[in-house]
C-alpha cells in the first residue's frame, strides 16, 4: 500500500459545491481506498491504495465524485513522498516552509516551456513565484494570497493545466496527519 493525497479543487468555497467530509471519506472508501482521512473542509483527502498510476487514481476519483455529487471536481493526486518533497524543495532561499505567506499550487501536469514563458511577462512588486516541475511556489510578502496576481485561476489559464493551491501550513498539516 502507498499513501496518496487527493487535493480537490473548488469544493466548499463561498457556499458552493458543498460536500461534508464524512460523505467525501465514504466516497473514497467506496473506491476501496484504505485509511481514508480528510483535513479541513477544502478537499484534502489522505488515503492508502495499491500501487496504481496517479492518472488512473485521479480519473477514478473524478468520475466517482461527478457521479455521486452531480458536479465535476478537479482532482490533483500526489504521493505522500511527493507532497513532502514539495516542502523540502522550496526554491525560496531563506523562506521557512511554515511561513504564513507561502503557497504551493499543484499542477495536473508539467506545463510547457512556452506556457512558463508567458508567466514571466507578469511581474509583481510584492510576490515571488517559481515554477518547478508540477508545482508553482509563491511567496505573498505584503498583501496576502487574496491580492496576488498569481491566483489559481490565473495560473490555470496561463499554464493551460488544472491546478489547486494550498498554503504551506495546510501542506505541513496534511503531511503530519498522513504520517500519524
PDB file of C-alpha atoms in Angstrom:
ATOM      1  CA  UNK A   1       0.000   0.000   0.000  1.00  0.00           C
ATOM      2  CA  UNK A   2       1.114   3.507  -0.784  1.00  0.00           C
ATOM      3  CA  UNK A   3      -0.153   6.733   0.762  1.00  0.00           C
ATOM      4  CA  UNK A   4      -1.601   9.300  -1.633  1.00  0.00           C
ATOM      5  CA  UNK A   5      -3.166  12.701  -1.173  1.00  0.00           C
ATOM      6  CA  UNK A   6      -6.055  13.925  -3.305  1.00  0.00           C
ATOM      7  CA  UNK A   7      -6.258  17.711  -3.491  1.00  0.00           C
ATOM      8  CA  UNK A   8      -9.735  18.666  -4.652  1.00  0.00           C
ATOM      9  CA  UNK A   9     -10.314  21.994  -6.334  1.00  0.00           C
ATOM     10  CA  UNK A  10     -13.251  24.242  -5.627  1.00  0.00           C
ATOM     11  CA  UNK A  11     -15.360  22.420  -3.041  1.00  0.00           C
ATOM     12  CA  UNK A  12     -16.858  24.185  -0.016  1.00  0.00           C
ATOM     13  CA  UNK A  13     -15.880  27.630  -1.314  1.00  0.00           C
ATOM     14  CA  UNK A  14     -18.267  30.538  -0.684  1.00  0.00           C
ATOM     15  CA  UNK A  15     -21.165  28.174  -0.039  1.00  0.00           C
ATOM     16  CA  UNK A  16     -20.829  26.428  -3.405  1.00  0.00           C
ATOM     17  CA  UNK A  17     -20.184  22.764  -4.205  1.00  0.00           C
ATOM     18  CA  UNK A  18     -20.734  21.867  -0.572  1.00  0.00           C
ATOM     19  CA  UNK A  19     -19.542  18.420   0.491  1.00  0.00           C
ATOM     20  CA  UNK A  20     -19.405  17.107   4.044  1.00  0.00           C
ATOM     21  CA  UNK A  21     -16.083  15.468   4.843  1.00  0.00           C
ATOM     22  CA  UNK A  22     -17.818  12.356   6.181  1.00  0.00           C
ATOM     23  CA  UNK A  23     -19.540  11.960   2.799  1.00  0.00           C
ATOM     24  CA  UNK A  24     -16.257  12.559   0.974  1.00  0.00           C
ATOM     25  CA  UNK A  25     -14.492   9.903   3.066  1.00  0.00           C
ATOM     26  CA  UNK A  26     -17.323   7.494   2.250  1.00  0.00           C
ATOM     27  CA  UNK A  27     -16.878   8.079  -1.477  1.00  0.00           C
ATOM     28  CA  UNK A  28     -13.168   7.282  -1.229  1.00  0.00           C
ATOM     29  CA  UNK A  29     -13.871   4.188   0.877  1.00  0.00           C
ATOM     30  CA  UNK A  30     -16.396   3.004  -1.751  1.00  0.00           C
ATOM     31  CA  UNK A  31     -13.495   3.024  -4.227  1.00  0.00           C
ATOM     32  CA  UNK A  32     -11.668   0.553  -1.944  1.00  0.00           C
ATOM     33  CA  UNK A  33      -9.154   3.071  -0.648  1.00  0.00           C
ATOM     34  CA  UNK A  34      -7.900   2.388   2.866  1.00  0.00           C
ATOM     35  CA  UNK A  35      -7.160   4.572   5.908  1.00  0.00           C
ATOM     36  CA  UNK A  36      -9.112   7.490   4.418  1.00  0.00           C
ATOM     37  CA  UNK A  37      -8.718  10.781   6.313  1.00  0.00           C
ATOM     38  CA  UNK A  38      -9.680  14.336   5.462  1.00  0.00           C
ATOM     39  CA  UNK A  39      -8.050  17.553   6.590  1.00  0.00           C
ATOM     40  CA  UNK A  40     -10.221  20.684   6.947  1.00  0.00           C
ATOM     41  CA  UNK A  41     -13.140  21.410   4.625  1.00  0.00           C
ATOM     42  CA  UNK A  42     -11.251  22.394   1.471  1.00  0.00           C
ATOM     43  CA  UNK A  43     -10.894  18.916  -0.012  1.00  0.00           C
ATOM     44  CA  UNK A  44      -7.687  17.337   1.244  1.00  0.00           C
ATOM     45  CA  UNK A  45      -8.032  13.551   1.310  1.00  0.00           C
ATOM     46  CA  UNK A  46      -5.308  11.205   2.530  1.00  0.00           C
ATOM     47  CA  UNK A  47      -5.671   7.534   1.601  1.00  0.00           C
ATOM     48  CA  UNK A  48      -3.766   4.319   1.015  1.00  0.00           C
ATOM     49  CA  UNK A  49      -4.074   2.288  -2.159  1.00  0.00           C
ATOM     50  CA  UNK A  50      -2.366  -0.443  -4.086  1.00  0.00           C
ATOM     51  CA  UNK A  51       0.258   0.737  -6.494  1.00  0.00           C
ATOM     52  CA  UNK A  52      -1.737   2.358  -9.265  1.00  0.00           C
ATOM     53  CA  UNK A  53      -0.645   5.136 -11.581  1.00  0.00           C
ATOM     54  CA  UNK A  54      -1.648   8.571 -10.291  1.00  0.00           C
ATOM     55  CA  UNK A  55      -3.506   9.276 -13.554  1.00  0.00           C
ATOM     56  CA  UNK A  56      -5.698   6.197 -13.049  1.00  0.00           C
ATOM     57  CA  UNK A  57      -6.383   7.103  -9.435  1.00  0.00           C
ATOM     58  CA  UNK A  58      -7.274  10.671 -10.414  1.00  0.00           C
ATOM     59  CA  UNK A  59      -9.576   9.554 -13.232  1.00  0.00           C
ATOM     60  CA  UNK A  60     -11.362   7.046 -10.997  1.00  0.00           C
ATOM     61  CA  UNK A  61     -11.897   9.620  -8.231  1.00  0.00           C
ATOM     62  CA  UNK A  62     -13.079  12.393 -10.580  1.00  0.00           C
ATOM     63  CA  UNK A  63     -15.609  10.074 -12.256  1.00  0.00           C
ATOM     64  CA  UNK A  64     -16.972   8.826  -8.933  1.00  0.00           C
ATOM     65  CA  UNK A  65     -17.208  12.334  -7.471  1.00  0.00           C
ATOM     66  CA  UNK A  66     -19.122  13.541 -10.551  1.00  0.00           C
ATOM     67  CA  UNK A  67     -21.445  10.528 -10.395  1.00  0.00           C
ATOM     68  CA  UNK A  68     -22.190  10.807  -6.670  1.00  0.00           C
ATOM     69  CA  UNK A  69     -22.126  14.592  -6.212  1.00  0.00           C
ATOM     70  CA  UNK A  70     -23.634  15.609  -9.545  1.00  0.00           C
ATOM     71  CA  UNK A  71     -20.896  18.120 -10.375  1.00  0.00           C
ATOM     72  CA  UNK A  72     -17.314  17.992 -11.597  1.00  0.00           C
ATOM     73  CA  UNK A  73     -14.498  18.279  -9.085  1.00  0.00           C
ATOM     74  CA  UNK A  74     -10.972  18.592 -10.488  1.00  0.00           C
ATOM     75  CA  UNK A  75      -8.544  16.429  -8.503  1.00  0.00           C
ATOM     76  CA  UNK A  76      -4.759  16.611  -8.244  1.00  0.00           C
ATOM     77  CA  UNK A  77      -3.022  13.488  -6.892  1.00  0.00           C
ATOM     78  CA  UNK A  78       0.348  13.399  -5.156  1.00  0.00           C
ATOM     79  CA  UNK A  79       2.014  10.615  -3.231  1.00  0.00           C
ATOM     80  CA  UNK A  80       2.920  11.431   0.346  1.00  0.00           C
ATOM     81  CA  UNK A  81       6.571  11.487  -0.725  1.00  0.00           C
ATOM     82  CA  UNK A  82       5.827  13.999  -3.475  1.00  0.00           C
ATOM     83  CA  UNK A  83       3.973  16.205  -1.003  1.00  0.00           C
ATOM     84  CA  UNK A  84       6.897  16.007   1.429  1.00  0.00           C
ATOM     85  CA  UNK A  85       9.288  16.854  -1.420  1.00  0.00           C
ATOM     86  CA  UNK A  86       7.183  19.910  -2.290  1.00  0.00           C
ATOM     87  CA  UNK A  87       8.024  21.309   1.151  1.00  0.00           C
ATOM     88  CA  UNK A  88      11.669  20.176   1.172  1.00  0.00           C
ATOM     89  CA  UNK A  89      12.298  21.601  -2.311  1.00  0.00           C
ATOM     90  CA  UNK A  90      11.022  25.081  -1.546  1.00  0.00           C
ATOM     91  CA  UNK A  91      13.036  27.205  -4.008  1.00  0.00           C
ATOM     92  CA  UNK A  92      12.973  30.404  -1.949  1.00  0.00           C
ATOM     93  CA  UNK A  93      16.283  30.772  -0.177  1.00  0.00           C
ATOM     94  CA  UNK A  94      15.734  31.688   3.439  1.00  0.00           C
ATOM     95  CA  UNK A  95      11.978  31.104   3.358  1.00  0.00           C
ATOM     96  CA  UNK A  96      10.719  28.813   6.090  1.00  0.00           C
ATOM     97  CA  UNK A  97       8.280  26.146   4.892  1.00  0.00           C
ATOM     98  CA  UNK A  98       6.000  27.113   7.778  1.00  0.00           C
ATOM     99  CA  UNK A  99       5.904  30.735   6.621  1.00  0.00           C
ATOM    100  CA  UNK A 100       2.330  32.010   6.633  1.00  0.00           C
ATOM    101  CA  UNK A 101       2.677  33.746   3.286  1.00  0.00           C
ATOM    102  CA  UNK A 102       3.953  30.686   1.416  1.00  0.00           C
ATOM    103  CA  UNK A 103       1.762  28.788  -1.039  1.00  0.00           C
ATOM    104  CA  UNK A 104       2.176  25.916  -3.451  1.00  0.00           C
ATOM    105  CA  UNK A 105      -0.040  25.469  -6.471  1.00  0.00           C
ATOM    106  CA  UNK A 106      -0.148  21.824  -7.507  1.00  0.00           C
ATOM    107  CA  UNK A 107      -0.472  21.312 -11.258  1.00  0.00           C
ATOM    108  CA  UNK A 108      -2.065  18.341 -13.014  1.00  0.00           C
ATOM    109  CA  UNK A 109       0.950  18.101 -15.316  1.00  0.00           C
ATOM    110  CA  UNK A 110       4.175  19.893 -16.066  1.00  0.00           C
ATOM    111  CA  UNK A 111       3.424  22.970 -18.183  1.00  0.00           C
ATOM    112  CA  UNK A 112       5.167  23.600 -21.474  1.00  0.00           C
ATOM    113  CA  UNK A 113       8.180  25.899 -21.632  1.00  0.00           C
ATOM    114  CA  UNK A 114       6.109  28.289 -23.766  1.00  0.00           C
ATOM    115  CA  UNK A 115       3.419  28.469 -21.075  1.00  0.00           C
ATOM    116  CA  UNK A 116       6.040  29.096 -18.388  1.00  0.00           C
ATOM    117  CA  UNK A 117       7.480  31.904 -20.509  1.00  0.00           C
ATOM    118  CA  UNK A 118       4.022  33.569 -20.577  1.00  0.00           C
ATOM    119  CA  UNK A 119       4.068  33.830 -16.784  1.00  0.00           C
ATOM    120  CA  UNK A 120       7.434  35.608 -16.846  1.00  0.00           C
ATOM    121  CA  UNK A 121       5.765  38.587 -18.533  1.00  0.00           C
ATOM    122  CA  UNK A 122       3.698  39.224 -15.396  1.00  0.00           C
ATOM    123  CA  UNK A 123       5.659  40.905 -12.636  1.00  0.00           C
ATOM    124  CA  UNK A 124       4.678  41.662  -9.080  1.00  0.00           C
ATOM    125  CA  UNK A 125       6.328  44.160  -6.764  1.00  0.00           C
ATOM    126  CA  UNK A 126       5.315  42.147  -3.712  1.00  0.00           C
ATOM    127  CA  UNK A 127       5.049  38.473  -4.681  1.00  0.00           C
ATOM    128  CA  UNK A 128       7.669  35.966  -5.778  1.00  0.00           C
ATOM    129  CA  UNK A 129       6.878  32.996  -7.997  1.00  0.00           C
ATOM    130  CA  UNK A 130       8.896  29.934  -9.047  1.00  0.00           C
ATOM    131  CA  UNK A 131       7.713  27.054 -11.222  1.00  0.00           C
ATOM    132  CA  UNK A 132       9.408  23.723 -10.523  1.00  0.00           C
ATOM    133  CA  UNK A 133       8.112  20.715 -12.484  1.00  0.00           C
ATOM    134  CA  UNK A 134       4.448  20.285 -11.424  1.00  0.00           C
ATOM    135  CA  UNK A 135       4.485  22.831  -8.610  1.00  0.00           C
ATOM    136  CA  UNK A 136       4.268  26.599  -8.523  1.00  0.00           C
ATOM    137  CA  UNK A 137       5.782  28.128  -5.391  1.00  0.00           C
ATOM    138  CA  UNK A 138       4.535  31.525  -4.313  1.00  0.00           C
ATOM    139  CA  UNK A 139       5.518  33.945  -1.575  1.00  0.00           C
ATOM    140  CA  UNK A 140       2.941  36.681  -0.958  1.00  0.00           C
ATOM    141  CA  UNK A 141       5.089  39.050   1.048  1.00  0.00           C
ATOM    142  CA  UNK A 142       2.806  42.029   1.658  1.00  0.00           C
ATOM    143  CA  UNK A 143      -0.833  41.785   0.666  1.00  0.00           C
ATOM    144  CA  UNK A 144      -1.520  38.043   1.036  1.00  0.00           C
ATOM    145  CA  UNK A 145      -2.894  35.447  -1.347  1.00  0.00           C
ATOM    146  CA  UNK A 146      -6.236  37.190  -1.787  1.00  0.00           C
ATOM    147  CA  UNK A 147      -4.477  40.095  -3.505  1.00  0.00           C
ATOM    148  CA  UNK A 148      -1.870  38.295  -5.621  1.00  0.00           C
ATOM    149  CA  UNK A 149      -1.937  38.448  -9.403  1.00  0.00           C
ATOM    150  CA  UNK A 150      -0.800  34.800  -9.364  1.00  0.00           C
ATOM    151  CA  UNK A 151      -4.175  33.335  -8.387  1.00  0.00           C
ATOM    152  CA  UNK A 152      -5.082  29.719  -9.048  1.00  0.00           C
ATOM    153  CA  UNK A 153      -7.362  30.766 -11.930  1.00  0.00           C
ATOM    154  CA  UNK A 154      -4.628  32.952 -13.452  1.00  0.00           C
ATOM    155  CA  UNK A 155      -2.116  30.083 -13.296  1.00  0.00           C
ATOM    156  CA  UNK A 156      -4.558  27.583 -14.823  1.00  0.00           C
ATOM    157  CA  UNK A 157      -5.335  29.960 -17.685  1.00  0.00           C
ATOM    158  CA  UNK A 158      -1.733  30.920 -18.444  1.00  0.00           C
ATOM    159  CA  UNK A 159      -0.200  27.459 -17.929  1.00  0.00           C
ATOM    160  CA  UNK A 160      -3.018  25.521 -19.600  1.00  0.00           C
ATOM    161  CA  UNK A 161      -3.297  22.880 -16.856  1.00  0.00           C
ATOM    162  CA  UNK A 162      -5.612  22.158 -13.932  1.00  0.00           C
ATOM    163  CA  UNK A 163      -4.349  23.402 -10.589  1.00  0.00           C
ATOM    164  CA  UNK A 164      -5.195  23.742  -6.926  1.00  0.00           C
ATOM    165  CA  UNK A 165      -3.423  25.847  -4.310  1.00  0.00           C
ATOM    166  CA  UNK A 166      -2.645  25.179  -0.649  1.00  0.00           C
ATOM    167  CA  UNK A 167      -0.756  27.281   1.873  1.00  0.00           C
ATOM    168  CA  UNK A 168       2.353  25.768   3.437  1.00  0.00           C
ATOM    169  CA  UNK A 169       0.679  25.470   6.830  1.00  0.00           C
ATOM    170  CA  UNK A 170      -2.006  23.226   5.307  1.00  0.00           C
ATOM    171  CA  UNK A 171       0.543  21.152   3.379  1.00  0.00           C
ATOM    172  CA  UNK A 172       2.554  20.579   6.555  1.00  0.00           C
ATOM    173  CA  UNK A 173      -0.611  19.608   8.456  1.00  0.00           C
ATOM    174  CA  UNK A 174      -1.591  17.100   5.738  1.00  0.00           C
ATOM    175  CA  UNK A 175       1.898  15.568   5.888  1.00  0.00           C
ATOM    176  CA  UNK A 176       1.735  15.335   9.687  1.00  0.00           C
ATOM    177  CA  UNK A 177      -1.718  13.733   9.568  1.00  0.00           C
ATOM    178  CA  UNK A 178      -0.602  11.223   6.936  1.00  0.00           C
ATOM    179  CA  UNK A 179       2.436  10.231   8.983  1.00  0.00           C
ATOM    180  CA  UNK A 180       0.421   9.615  12.182  1.00  0.00           C
TER     181      UNK A 180
END
